């Protein structure tokens, strides 16, 4: 009598060690980053500060313009030529710091606490982690900035009603400028996450962010006058400001060109962060 031995290929069990095995998908990585973002108290505080800066400083600028017009006080040329849009978006420079700093914290904060090791162990391919963090926080910053821009304009336009700066939401270019301001702040959030992942240091990321947005434009004034008009428009802050400018001025980029330049700066930071994430250990 012969014995027939059958060999079966083992089928992987969906349960190992009493726990179900989950596949890493883009949707699950996004959900995990969303949950981590909103689990931090600093997220709520910093987003609230960014929204407050955007609205409060816009209303203060509108009120200052109205009071100087009614009292007949002297105004310098730039302030005198302001519009309801430029006055309402005056707080963008302050809101960008809050949102950019929070973007740095989203990525660099995990390196400072060591949580990045657990994150990369769960997502071994690494790059989806960076992309998901940037996408989630960029979307949150975009919504926050857009909502703040429209709130600031709706109240600010009422303050300057009856003055040379008066505009309504239906005037040409107003909606585009407000949406572009929200987009700019969303990209600032992405830039912050990229710098945090590139430098892996909260202090370093914030320093580079503040330096590139606030300090470098001032240092450009030390260059010869013939150079300034060719260099200044391509700085991140100047290119971003041209995105939501209502009127195109001399020696500034058009809104579309400003968007492309700022996207290039953001893409450069993301490329550097991606390279370091893939090439070096956590």
Coordinates of C-alpha atoms in Angstrom, one line a residue:
X1 CA 0.0 0.0 0.0
X2 CA 1.3 3.4 -0.9
X3 CA 0.9 6.5 1.1
X4 CA 0.0 9.7 -0.7
X5 CA 1.3 12.8 1.0
X6 CA -0.4 16.1 0.0
X7 CA 1.5 19.3 0.4
X8 CA -0.5 22.5 0.9
X9 CA 0.8 26.0 0.6
X10 CA 0.0 27.8 3.8
X11 CA -2.4 30.7 3.4
X12 CA -1.5 33.8 5.4
X13 CA -4.0 34.3 8.1
X14 CA -5.7 37.7 8.5
X15 CA -5.1 37.4 12.2
X16 CA -1.6 37.1 13.7
X17 CA -1.1 36.9 17.4
X18 CA -4.7 37.5 18.0
X19 CA -4.6 40.9 16.2
X20 CA -5.9 41.6 12.7
X21 CA -3.3 42.6 10.1
X22 CA -4.0 45.9 8.4
X23 CA -2.7 47.0 5.0
X24 CA -1.0 50.4 4.9
X25 CA -3.0 52.6 2.5
X26 CA -2.9 56.3 1.7
X27 CA -6.3 56.7 3.3
X28 CA -5.3 55.2 6.6
X29 CA -2.1 57.2 6.7
X30 CA -4.1 60.4 6.1
X31 CA -6.5 59.4 8.9
X32 CA -3.7 58.7 11.3
X33 CA -2.1 62.1 10.6
X34 CA -5.5 63.8 10.9
X35 CA -6.0 62.2 14.3
X36 CA -2.5 63.1 15.5
X37 CA -2.9 66.7 14.4
X38 CA -6.1 67.3 16.4
X39 CA -4.9 65.4 19.4
X40 CA -2.4 68.2 20.2
X41 CA -3.5 71.2 22.2
X42 CA -1.1 73.4 20.3
X43 CA -3.1 72.8 17.1
X44 CA -6.2 74.4 18.6
X45 CA -4.3 77.3 20.2
X46 CA -2.1 78.1 17.2
X47 CA -4.9 77.9 14.7
X48 CA -7.0 80.1 16.9
X49 CA -4.1 82.6 17.1
X50 CA -3.7 82.6 13.3
X51 CA -7.4 83.3 12.8
X52 CA -7.3 86.0 15.4
X53 CA -4.3 87.7 13.9
X54 CA -5.8 87.6 10.4
X55 CA -9.2 89.1 11.5
X56 CA -8.1 91.4 14.3
X57 CA -5.3 93.1 12.4
X58 CA -7.4 93.5 9.3
X59 CA -10.1 95.2 11.3
X60 CA -7.6 97.4 13.1
X61 CA -6.1 98.6 9.8
X62 CA -9.5 99.3 8.4
X63 CA -10.5 101.3 11.5
X64 CA -7.3 103.3 11.4
X65 CA -7.9 104.1 7.7
X66 CA -11.4 105.2 8.5
X67 CA -10.4 107.4 11.4
X68 CA -7.7 109.1 9.5
X69 CA -10.0 109.9 6.6
X70 CA -12.7 111.3 8.8
X71 CA -10.3 113.3 11.0
X72 CA -8.2 114.6 8.0
X73 CA -5.0 113.4 9.5
X74 CA -2.0 112.9 7.2
X75 CA -1.4 109.5 5.7
X76 CA 1.7 108.3 3.8
X77 CA 1.3 107.3 0.2
X78 CA 1.1 103.6 0.6
X79 CA -1.6 103.7 3.3
X80 CA -3.5 106.4 1.5
X81 CA -3.8 104.2 -1.6
X82 CA -5.1 101.2 0.3
X83 CA -8.2 99.3 -0.6
X84 CA -10.7 97.4 1.5
X85 CA -8.9 94.2 0.3
X86 CA -5.4 95.3 1.3
X87 CA -6.6 96.6 4.6
X88 CA -8.6 93.5 5.5
X89 CA -5.6 91.3 4.6
X90 CA -3.1 93.4 6.6
X91 CA -3.0 90.6 9.2
X92 CA -1.8 88.0 6.7
X93 CA 1.9 88.7 7.7
X94 CA 1.1 87.8 11.3
X95 CA -1.2 84.9 10.5
X96 CA 1.5 83.3 8.3
X97 CA 3.9 83.1 11.3
X98 CA 1.4 81.3 13.4
X99 CA 0.4 78.8 10.7
X100 CA 4.0 78.3 9.6
X101 CA 5.3 77.7 13.1
X102 CA 2.5 75.1 13.6
X103 CA 3.6 73.4 10.4
X104 CA 7.1 73.1 11.7
X105 CA 5.8 71.6 14.9
X106 CA 3.7 69.0 13.0
X107 CA 6.9 67.4 11.6
X108 CA 9.8 68.5 13.8
X109 CA 7.8 67.9 17.0
X110 CA 7.8 64.1 16.3
X111 CA 11.5 64.1 16.0
X112 CA 12.0 66.0 19.2
X113 CA 9.7 63.5 21.1
X114 CA 11.0 60.4 19.3
X115 CA 7.5 59.5 18.1
X116 CA 8.7 59.6 14.5
X117 CA 10.2 56.1 15.0
X118 CA 6.8 54.6 15.7
X119 CA 5.3 56.5 12.8
X120 CA 7.9 55.2 10.4
X121 CA 7.7 51.7 11.8
X122 CA 4.0 51.7 10.9
X123 CA 4.6 53.2 7.5
X124 CA 8.0 51.8 6.3
X125 CA 7.9 53.5 2.9
X126 CA 8.4 56.9 4.7
X127 CA 7.4 59.3 2.0
X128 CA 3.6 58.8 2.4
X129 CA 4.1 60.1 6.0
X130 CA 5.6 63.4 4.8
X131 CA 3.0 63.8 2.1
X132 CA 0.1 63.0 4.4
X133 CA 1.3 65.4 7.1
X134 CA 1.7 68.2 4.5
X135 CA -1.6 67.5 2.8
X136 CA -3.6 67.3 6.1
X137 CA -2.1 70.4 7.6
X138 CA -2.0 72.3 4.3
X139 CA -5.7 71.7 3.9
X140 CA -6.4 72.9 7.5
X141 CA -4.3 76.0 7.0
X142 CA -6.1 76.7 3.7
X143 CA -9.5 76.5 5.3
X144 CA -8.5 78.6 8.3
X145 CA -6.9 81.3 6.1
X146 CA -9.8 81.4 3.6
X147 CA -12.4 81.7 6.4
X148 CA -10.3 84.4 8.1
X149 CA -9.8 86.4 4.9
X150 CA -13.5 86.5 4.1
X151 CA -14.5 87.4 7.7
X152 CA -11.9 90.2 7.8
X153 CA -13.1 91.6 4.5
X154 CA -16.8 91.4 5.2
X155 CA -16.4 93.4 8.5
X156 CA -13.5 95.5 7.2
X157 CA -15.4 96.6 4.1
X158 CA -18.2 97.8 6.3
X159 CA -15.8 99.9 8.3
X160 CA -14.3 101.7 5.3
X161 CA -17.7 102.1 3.5
X162 CA -18.0 105.6 2.1
X163 CA -14.2 106.1 1.8
X164 CA -11.9 105.9 -1.3
X165 CA -11.0 102.4 -0.1
X166 CA -14.5 101.0 -0.3
X167 CA -15.1 97.8 -2.2
X168 CA -17.8 95.2 -2.3
X169 CA -17.5 91.4 -2.6
X170 CA -18.8 91.6 -6.1
X171 CA -16.1 94.0 -7.4
X172 CA -13.7 92.6 -9.9
X173 CA -10.8 90.7 -8.3
X174 CA -12.0 90.8 -4.7
X175 CA -13.0 87.1 -4.5
X176 CA -9.8 86.1 -6.3
X177 CA -7.7 88.0 -3.8
X178 CA -9.4 86.6 -0.8
X179 CA -9.2 83.0 -2.1
X180 CA -5.5 83.6 -3.0
X181 CA -4.8 84.8 0.5
X182 CA -6.2 81.5 1.9
X183 CA -4.2 79.5 -0.6
X184 CA -1.0 81.4 0.3
X185 CA -1.6 80.6 4.0
X186 CA -2.2 77.0 3.1
X187 CA 1.1 76.8 1.2
X188 CA 2.8 78.5 4.2
X189 CA 1.6 75.5 6.3
X190 CA 3.0 73.1 3.7
X191 CA 6.3 75.0 3.7
X192 CA 6.5 74.8 7.5
X193 CA 6.0 71.0 7.5
X194 CA 8.7 70.7 4.9
X195 CA 11.2 72.8 6.8
X196 CA 10.4 70.8 10.0
X197 CA 11.1 67.5 8.2
X198 CA 14.2 68.8 6.5
X199 CA 15.9 70.3 9.6
X200 CA 14.3 67.9 12.2
X201 CA 14.5 70.7 14.8
X202 CA 11.7 72.9 16.0
X203 CA 14.0 75.8 16.7
X204 CA 15.9 75.4 13.4
X205 CA 12.7 75.2 11.4
X206 CA 11.1 78.2 13.0
X207 CA 14.3 80.2 12.5
X208 CA 14.6 79.5 8.8
X209 CA 10.9 80.1 8.3
X210 CA 10.9 83.5 10.1
X211 CA 14.2 84.4 8.4
X212 CA 13.0 83.7 4.9
X213 CA 9.7 85.4 5.4
X214 CA 10.6 88.4 7.6
X215 CA 14.4 89.0 7.7
X216 CA 15.6 88.3 4.1
X217 CA 13.3 90.9 2.5
X218 CA 14.8 93.6 4.8
X219 CA 18.4 92.5 4.0
X220 CA 17.6 92.9 0.3
X221 CA 17.6 96.6 0.8
X222 CA 21.3 96.5 1.4
X223 CA 21.8 95.4 -2.2
X224 CA 22.4 98.0 -5.0
X225 CA 19.2 99.6 -6.2
X226 CA 19.6 98.1 -9.7
X227 CA 19.6 94.6 -8.1
X228 CA 16.7 95.0 -5.8
X229 CA 14.0 95.2 -8.4
X230 CA 15.3 91.9 -10.0
X231 CA 15.7 90.0 -6.8
X232 CA 12.9 91.1 -4.4
X233 CA 9.9 89.9 -6.5
X234 CA 11.2 86.3 -6.3
X235 CA 11.5 86.1 -2.6
X236 CA 9.0 83.8 -0.9
X237 CA 7.2 86.6 1.0
X238 CA 7.1 88.9 -2.0
X239 CA 5.9 86.2 -4.4
X240 CA 3.2 85.2 -1.9
X241 CA 2.1 88.8 -1.5
X242 CA 1.7 89.2 -5.2
X243 CA -0.7 86.2 -5.2
X244 CA -3.4 88.1 -3.3
X245 CA -2.6 91.6 -4.5
X246 CA -5.7 93.3 -6.0
X247 CA -3.7 95.4 -8.4
X248 CA -0.4 94.6 -10.2
X249 CA 2.2 97.2 -9.4
X250 CA 5.6 97.9 -11.1
X251 CA 8.4 95.6 -10.1
X252 CA 6.0 93.0 -8.7
X253 CA 4.9 89.7 -10.2
X254 CA 1.5 89.0 -11.5
X255 CA -0.7 86.8 -9.3
X256 CA -0.2 83.7 -11.4
X257 CA 3.6 84.2 -11.6
X258 CA 3.7 84.8 -7.9
X259 CA 1.8 81.5 -7.3
X260 CA 4.3 79.6 -9.5
X261 CA 7.3 81.1 -7.8
X262 CA 5.9 80.3 -4.3
X263 CA 5.1 76.8 -5.5
X264 CA 8.7 76.4 -6.6
X265 CA 10.0 77.5 -3.2
X266 CA 7.6 75.1 -1.5
X267 CA 8.5 72.3 -3.9
X268 CA 12.2 72.9 -3.2
X269 CA 11.7 72.5 0.5
X270 CA 9.6 69.4 0.0
X271 CA 12.2 67.9 -2.2
X272 CA 14.9 68.5 0.4
X273 CA 12.7 67.0 3.1
X274 CA 11.9 63.9 1.0
X275 CA 15.6 63.4 0.2
X276 CA 16.6 63.5 3.8
X277 CA 13.7 61.3 5.0
X278 CA 14.7 58.6 2.5
X279 CA 18.5 58.9 2.9
X280 CA 19.0 59.3 6.7
X281 CA 17.8 57.5 9.8
X282 CA 15.1 58.8 12.0

